[in-house]
PDB file of C-alpha atoms in Angstrom:
ATOM      1  CA  MET A   1     -97.707 -88.469 -88.516  1.00 48.00           C
ATOM      2  CA  ARG A   2     -98.796 -89.112 -84.724  1.00 58.00           C
ATOM      3  CA  THR A   3     -95.696 -88.225 -83.695  1.00 58.00           C
ATOM      4  CA  THR A   4     -95.464 -85.021 -85.224  1.00 59.00           C
ATOM      5  CA  ARG A   5     -98.664 -84.154 -84.238  1.00 57.00           C
ATOM      6  CA  ALA A   6     -98.202 -85.010 -80.741  1.00 48.00           C
ATOM      7  CA  LEU A   7     -94.854 -82.841 -81.023  1.00 45.00           C
ATOM      8  CA  ALA A   8     -97.083 -79.885 -82.403  1.00 49.00           C
ATOM      9  CA  VAL A   9     -99.552 -79.999 -79.442  1.00 48.00           C
ATOM     10  CA  ALA A  10     -96.524 -80.027 -77.065  1.00 48.00           C
ATOM     11  CA  ALA A  11     -94.985 -77.495 -78.237  1.00 47.00           C
ATOM     12  CA  ALA A  12     -97.714 -75.363 -78.320  1.00 48.00           C
ATOM     13  CA  ALA A  13     -98.912 -75.923 -74.702  1.00 47.00           C
ATOM     14  CA  VAL A  14     -95.245 -75.364 -73.308  1.00 44.00           C
ATOM     15  CA  GLY A  15     -95.707 -72.077 -75.427  1.00 49.00           C
ATOM     16  CA  VAL A  16     -98.691 -71.085 -73.881  1.00 47.00           C
ATOM     17  CA  VAL A  17     -97.971 -71.998 -70.467  1.00 45.00           C
ATOM     18  CA  GLY A  18     -94.842 -69.600 -70.859  1.00 47.00           C
ATOM     19  CA  LEU A  19     -96.567 -67.133 -72.076  1.00 45.00           C
ATOM     20  CA  ALA A  20     -99.236 -67.107 -69.326  1.00 46.00           C
ATOM     21  CA  ALA A  21     -96.594 -67.682 -66.565  1.00 43.00           C
ATOM     22  CA  PRO A  22     -95.192 -63.772 -66.869  1.00 44.00           C
ATOM     23  CA  ALA A  23     -98.804 -62.284 -66.921  1.00 44.00           C
ATOM     24  CA  ALA A  24     -99.863 -64.662 -63.688  1.00 43.00           C
ATOM     25  CA  SER A  25     -96.784 -63.440 -61.597  1.00 43.00           C
ATOM     26  CA  ALA A  26     -97.959 -60.177 -62.568  1.00 43.00           C
ATOM     27  CA  TRP A  27    -101.289 -60.374 -61.256  1.00 44.00           C
ATOM     28  CA  ALA A  28     -99.577 -59.218 -58.127  1.00 52.00           C
ATOM     29  CA  ASP A  29     -98.261 -56.121 -58.960  1.00 74.00           C
ATOM     30  CA  PRO A  30    -100.728 -52.779 -58.428  1.00 80.00           C
ATOM     31  CA  THR A  31    -102.762 -53.140 -61.724  1.00 85.00           C
ATOM     32  CA  ASN A  32    -105.658 -50.912 -61.663  1.00 89.00           C
ATOM     33  CA  ILE A  33    -105.961 -46.886 -59.794  1.00 92.00           C
ATOM     34  CA  VAL A  34    -109.207 -45.398 -59.254  1.00 92.00           C
ATOM     35  CA  ALA A  35    -109.798 -42.205 -57.549  1.00 93.00           C
ATOM     36  CA  MET A  36    -113.238 -41.510 -56.247  1.00 93.00           C
ATOM     37  CA  PRO A  37    -114.378 -38.647 -56.915  1.00 92.00           C
ATOM     38  CA  SER A  38    -112.851 -37.682 -60.574  1.00 91.00           C
ATOM     39  CA  VAL A  39    -113.188 -33.993 -60.289  1.00 93.00           C
ATOM     40  CA  ILE A  40    -112.819 -32.386 -56.687  1.00 92.00           C
ATOM     41  CA  PRO A  41    -112.391 -29.128 -55.133  1.00 92.00           C
ATOM     42  CA  ARG A  42    -109.309 -28.002 -53.443  1.00 91.00           C
ATOM     43  CA  GLY A  43    -109.191 -29.249 -49.883  1.00 91.00           C
ATOM     44  CA  GLY A  44    -111.538 -32.051 -50.648  1.00 92.00           C
ATOM     45  CA  HIS A  45    -111.428 -35.513 -49.610  1.00 94.00           C
ATOM     46  CA  LEU A  46    -110.144 -38.371 -52.473  1.00 94.00           C
ATOM     47  CA  THR A  47    -110.705 -41.916 -51.903  1.00 94.00           C
ATOM     48  CA  VAL A  48    -107.989 -43.841 -53.866  1.00 93.00           C
ATOM     49  CA  THR A  49    -108.534 -48.082 -54.643  1.00 92.00           C
ATOM     50  CA  VAL A  50    -105.816 -49.696 -56.050  1.00 92.00           C
ATOM     51  CA  ASP A  51    -106.081 -53.525 -57.044  1.00 90.00           C
ATOM     52  CA  GLY A  52    -103.571 -56.152 -56.456  1.00 84.00           C
ATOM     53  CA  SER A  53    -102.052 -58.580 -54.211  1.00 80.00           C
ATOM     54  CA  SER A  54     -99.124 -56.726 -53.590  1.00 81.00           C
ATOM     55  CA  CYS A  55    -101.248 -54.177 -51.939  1.00 82.00           C
ATOM     56  CA  GLN A  56    -102.604 -55.938 -49.564  1.00 79.00           C
ATOM     57  CA  SER A  57     -99.643 -55.932 -47.253  1.00 79.00           C
ATOM     58  CA  GLY A  58     -99.976 -52.481 -47.502  1.00 80.00           C
ATOM     59  CA  GLY A  59     -98.509 -49.318 -49.790  1.00 88.00           C
ATOM     60  CA  LYS A  60     -99.104 -46.114 -50.636  1.00 92.00           C
ATOM     61  CA  VAL A  61    -100.392 -43.296 -53.272  1.00 93.00           C
ATOM     62  CA  THR A  62     -98.782 -40.459 -53.977  1.00 94.00           C
ATOM     63  CA  SER A  63     -99.247 -36.952 -56.021  1.00 95.00           C
ATOM     64  CA  PRO A  64     -98.183 -33.606 -56.634  1.00 95.00           C
ATOM     65  CA  ALA A  65    -101.810 -32.099 -55.107  1.00 94.00           C
ATOM     66  CA  PHE A  66    -102.030 -34.270 -51.840  1.00 95.00           C
ATOM     67  CA  PRO A  67     -99.755 -35.735 -49.395  1.00 95.00           C
ATOM     68  CA  ASP A  68     -98.349 -39.232 -49.463  1.00 94.00           C
ATOM     69  CA  THR A  69    -101.513 -41.507 -48.023  1.00 94.00           C
ATOM     70  CA  ASN A  70    -100.860 -45.342 -46.907  1.00 93.00           C
ATOM     71  CA  LEU A  71    -102.866 -47.852 -48.433  1.00 92.00           C
ATOM     72  CA  GLN A  72    -105.123 -49.919 -45.986  1.00 91.00           C
ATOM     73  CA  ALA A  73    -106.206 -53.501 -47.502  1.00 89.00           C
ATOM     74  CA  ILE A  74    -109.989 -53.845 -48.121  1.00 88.00           C
ATOM     75  CA  PRO A  75    -111.156 -57.809 -46.541  1.00 86.00           C
ATOM     76  CA  GLY A  76    -112.294 -60.616 -48.632  1.00 84.00           C
ATOM     77  CA  GLY A  77    -110.281 -58.989 -51.874  1.00 82.00           C
ATOM     78  CA  THR A  78    -106.940 -58.132 -53.733  1.00 85.00           C
ATOM     79  CA  THR A  79    -107.832 -54.248 -52.918  1.00 89.00           C
ATOM     80  CA  ALA A  80    -106.503 -51.906 -50.637  1.00 90.00           C
ATOM     81  CA  SER A  81    -107.592 -48.045 -50.070  1.00 92.00           C
ATOM     82  CA  GLY A  82    -106.629 -44.445 -48.761  1.00 93.00           C
ATOM     83  CA  THR A  83    -108.392 -42.001 -48.535  1.00 95.00           C
ATOM     84  CA  ALA A  84    -106.632 -38.381 -49.099  1.00 95.00           C
ATOM     85  CA  THR A  85    -106.832 -34.499 -48.722  1.00 94.00           C
ATOM     86  CA  VAL A  86    -106.045 -32.168 -51.578  1.00 94.00           C
ATOM     87  CA  HIS A  87    -104.376 -29.469 -50.536  1.00 94.00           C
ATOM     88  CA  SER A  88    -106.002 -26.194 -50.428  1.00 91.00           C
ATOM     89  CA  HIS A  89    -102.965 -24.692 -52.459  1.00 92.00           C
ATOM     90  CA  ALA A  90    -103.504 -27.004 -55.657  1.00 92.00           C
ATOM     91  CA  ASN A  91    -103.753 -25.631 -58.452  1.00 93.00           C
ATOM     92  CA  PRO A  92    -106.566 -26.061 -60.500  1.00 93.00           C
ATOM     93  CA  GLY A  93    -105.967 -28.993 -63.218  1.00 93.00           C
ATOM     94  CA  ALA A  94    -105.437 -33.070 -63.862  1.00 94.00           C
ATOM     95  CA  TYR A  95    -103.224 -34.443 -61.386  1.00 95.00           C
ATOM     96  CA  ASP A  96    -101.178 -38.185 -62.046  1.00 95.00           C
ATOM     97  CA  ILE A  97    -101.437 -40.513 -58.832  1.00 94.00           C
ATOM     98  CA  THR A  98     -98.597 -43.406 -58.125  1.00 94.00           C
ATOM     99  CA  ALA A  99     -99.258 -46.191 -56.274  1.00 92.00           C
ATOM    100  CA  HIS A 100     -96.325 -48.404 -54.854  1.00 91.00           C
ATOM    101  CA  CYS A 101     -97.146 -51.768 -53.289  1.00 87.00           C
ATOM    102  CA  GLY A 102     -94.833 -54.387 -52.963  1.00 84.00           C
ATOM    103  CA  GLY A 103     -91.306 -52.688 -54.400  1.00 87.00           C
ATOM    104  CA  LYS A 104     -93.527 -52.288 -57.306  1.00 88.00           C
ATOM    105  CA  THR A 105     -95.091 -48.883 -58.913  1.00 91.00           C
ATOM    106  CA  LEU A 106     -98.497 -48.528 -60.975  1.00 90.00           C
ATOM    107  CA  VAL A 107     -98.797 -44.359 -62.301  1.00 92.00           C
ATOM    108  CA  ARG A 108    -102.203 -43.634 -63.703  1.00 93.00           C
ATOM    109  CA  PRO A 109    -102.034 -40.744 -65.536  1.00 94.00           C
ATOM    110  CA  ALA A 110    -104.765 -38.155 -65.317  1.00 92.00           C
ATOM    111  CA  ALA A 111    -106.244 -39.827 -62.537  1.00 93.00           C
ATOM    112  CA  PHE A 112    -108.559 -37.181 -61.222  1.00 94.00           C
ATOM    113  CA  THR A 113    -109.058 -33.136 -61.424  1.00 94.00           C
ATOM    114  CA  VAL A 114    -109.197 -30.505 -59.284  1.00 93.00           C
ATOM    115  CA  ILE A 115    -111.138 -27.429 -59.481  1.00 92.00           C
ATOM    116  CA  HIS A 116    -111.111 -23.821 -58.150  1.00 82.00           C
ATOM    117  CA  GLY A 117    -114.467 -23.692 -56.539  1.00 72.00           C
ATOM    118  CA  GLY A 118    -116.977 -26.568 -55.193  1.00 62.00           C
ATOM    119  CA  VAL A 119    -118.616 -28.889 -57.398  1.00 55.00           C
ATOM    120  CA  ARG A 120    -121.862 -28.153 -58.406  1.00 56.00           C
ATOM    121  CA  GLY A 121    -124.566 -30.277 -59.293  1.00 59.00           C
ATOM    122  CA  GLY A 122    -127.778 -30.120 -60.915  1.00 55.00           C
ATOM    123  CA  VAL A 123    -128.471 -29.563 -64.893  1.00 54.00           C
ATOM    124  CA  GLY A 124    -126.470 -26.800 -66.694  1.00 54.00           C
ATOM    125  CA  SER A 125    -124.602 -23.794 -65.106  1.00 51.00           C
ATOM    126  CA  THR A 126    -127.752 -21.687 -64.920  1.00 50.00           C
ATOM    127  CA  ALA A 127    -128.098 -19.961 -61.679  1.00 52.00           C
ATOM    128  CA  ASN A 128    -131.630 -19.532 -61.571  1.00 54.00           C
ATOM    129  CA  SER A 129    -133.968 -21.382 -59.517  1.00 60.00           C
ATOM    130  CA  GLY A 130    -137.671 -22.405 -60.165  1.00 70.00           C
ATOM    131  CA  ALA A 131    -139.423 -21.818 -63.823  1.00 76.00           C
ATOM    132  CA  THR A 132    -139.158 -18.421 -65.513  1.00 83.00           C
ATOM    133  CA  GLY A 133    -142.500 -16.602 -66.824  1.00 84.00           C
ATOM    134  CA  THR A 134    -141.823 -18.234 -70.600  1.00 87.00           C
ATOM    135  CA  ASP A 135    -141.679 -21.902 -69.317  1.00 86.00           C
ATOM    136  CA  MET A 136    -145.085 -20.865 -67.231  1.00 89.00           C
ATOM    137  CA  ALA A 137    -146.847 -19.615 -70.559  1.00 91.00           C
ATOM    138  CA  ILE A 138    -145.308 -22.429 -72.250  1.00 92.00           C
ATOM    139  CA  GLY A 139    -146.617 -25.292 -69.933  1.00 91.00           C
ATOM    140  CA  GLY A 140    -150.164 -23.426 -69.659  1.00 93.00           C
ATOM    141  CA  ALA A 141    -150.254 -23.490 -73.236  1.00 94.00           C
ATOM    142  CA  LEU A 142    -149.574 -26.930 -73.382  1.00 94.00           C
ATOM    143  CA  VAL A 143    -152.092 -27.805 -70.412  1.00 94.00           C
ATOM    144  CA  THR A 144    -155.115 -25.615 -72.504  1.00 95.00           C
ATOM    145  CA  ALA A 145    -154.156 -27.486 -75.676  1.00 93.00           C
ATOM    146  CA  ALA A 146    -154.607 -30.861 -73.650  1.00 93.00           C
ATOM    147  CA  LEU A 147    -157.865 -30.168 -72.571  1.00 92.00           C
ATOM    148  CA  LEU A 148    -159.604 -28.403 -75.405  1.00 92.00           C
ATOM    149  CA  GLY A 149    -158.434 -31.925 -77.391  1.00 90.00           C
ATOM    150  CA  GLY A 150    -159.537 -33.978 -74.613  1.00 89.00           C
ATOM    151  CA  GLY A 151    -163.189 -32.290 -74.494  1.00 87.00           C
ATOM    152  CA  VAL A 152    -163.619 -32.466 -78.147  1.00 86.00           C
ATOM    153  CA  PHE A 153    -162.534 -35.698 -78.640  1.00 85.00           C
ATOM    154  CA  TRP A 154    -165.275 -36.596 -75.820  1.00 84.00           C
ATOM    155  CA  MET A 155    -167.925 -34.301 -77.148  1.00 81.00           C
ATOM    156  CA  ARG A 156    -167.047 -36.252 -80.776  1.00 79.00           C
ATOM    157  CA  ARG A 157    -167.536 -39.732 -78.975  1.00 74.00           C
ATOM    158  CA  ARG A 158    -170.585 -38.822 -77.208  1.00 68.00           C
ATOM    159  CA  SER A 159    -172.115 -37.989 -80.644  1.00 66.00           C
ATOM    160  CA  GLU A 160    -171.278 -40.755 -82.058  1.00 65.00           C
ATOM    161  CA  ASN A 161    -173.238 -43.012 -79.752  1.00 64.00           C
ATOM    162  CA  ARG A 162    -176.508 -41.326 -80.186  1.00 64.00           C
ATOM    163  CA  VAL A 163    -176.293 -42.227 -84.089  1.00 58.00           C
TER     164      VAL A 163
END
């Protein structure tokens, strides 16, 4: 019985090591592509970061939206990065990025989106700046209600102290 258990444990260990070996060798391949910013106007600068030790010795990223860009190793890790300029004639839409490192290739579908104009920050899509007349009326009514409520509370507390 003990021999059977020992053989079963040994077979399980060999199976685990056998399954882990291909995964360990795959860690050297490019494993992840990140594009920042994810939404960019035409002509904008896009920073592409690729994880994987095979990119430390050089590599490149390609996309139909920008020219081939060389990757530079980031010291202290297994990451490489490059900055690409999006073509001024790129059509709006989502674009893939392909990383080529150490003879290996990784594709990230829809890694970033090109838009027609510049990126507008802020809340919503309104072109107004500042408060509208309605906003002012609502704010004034709330301040008045708070003052009246505070005055009534103060007067009631004052009359309770005299009793």
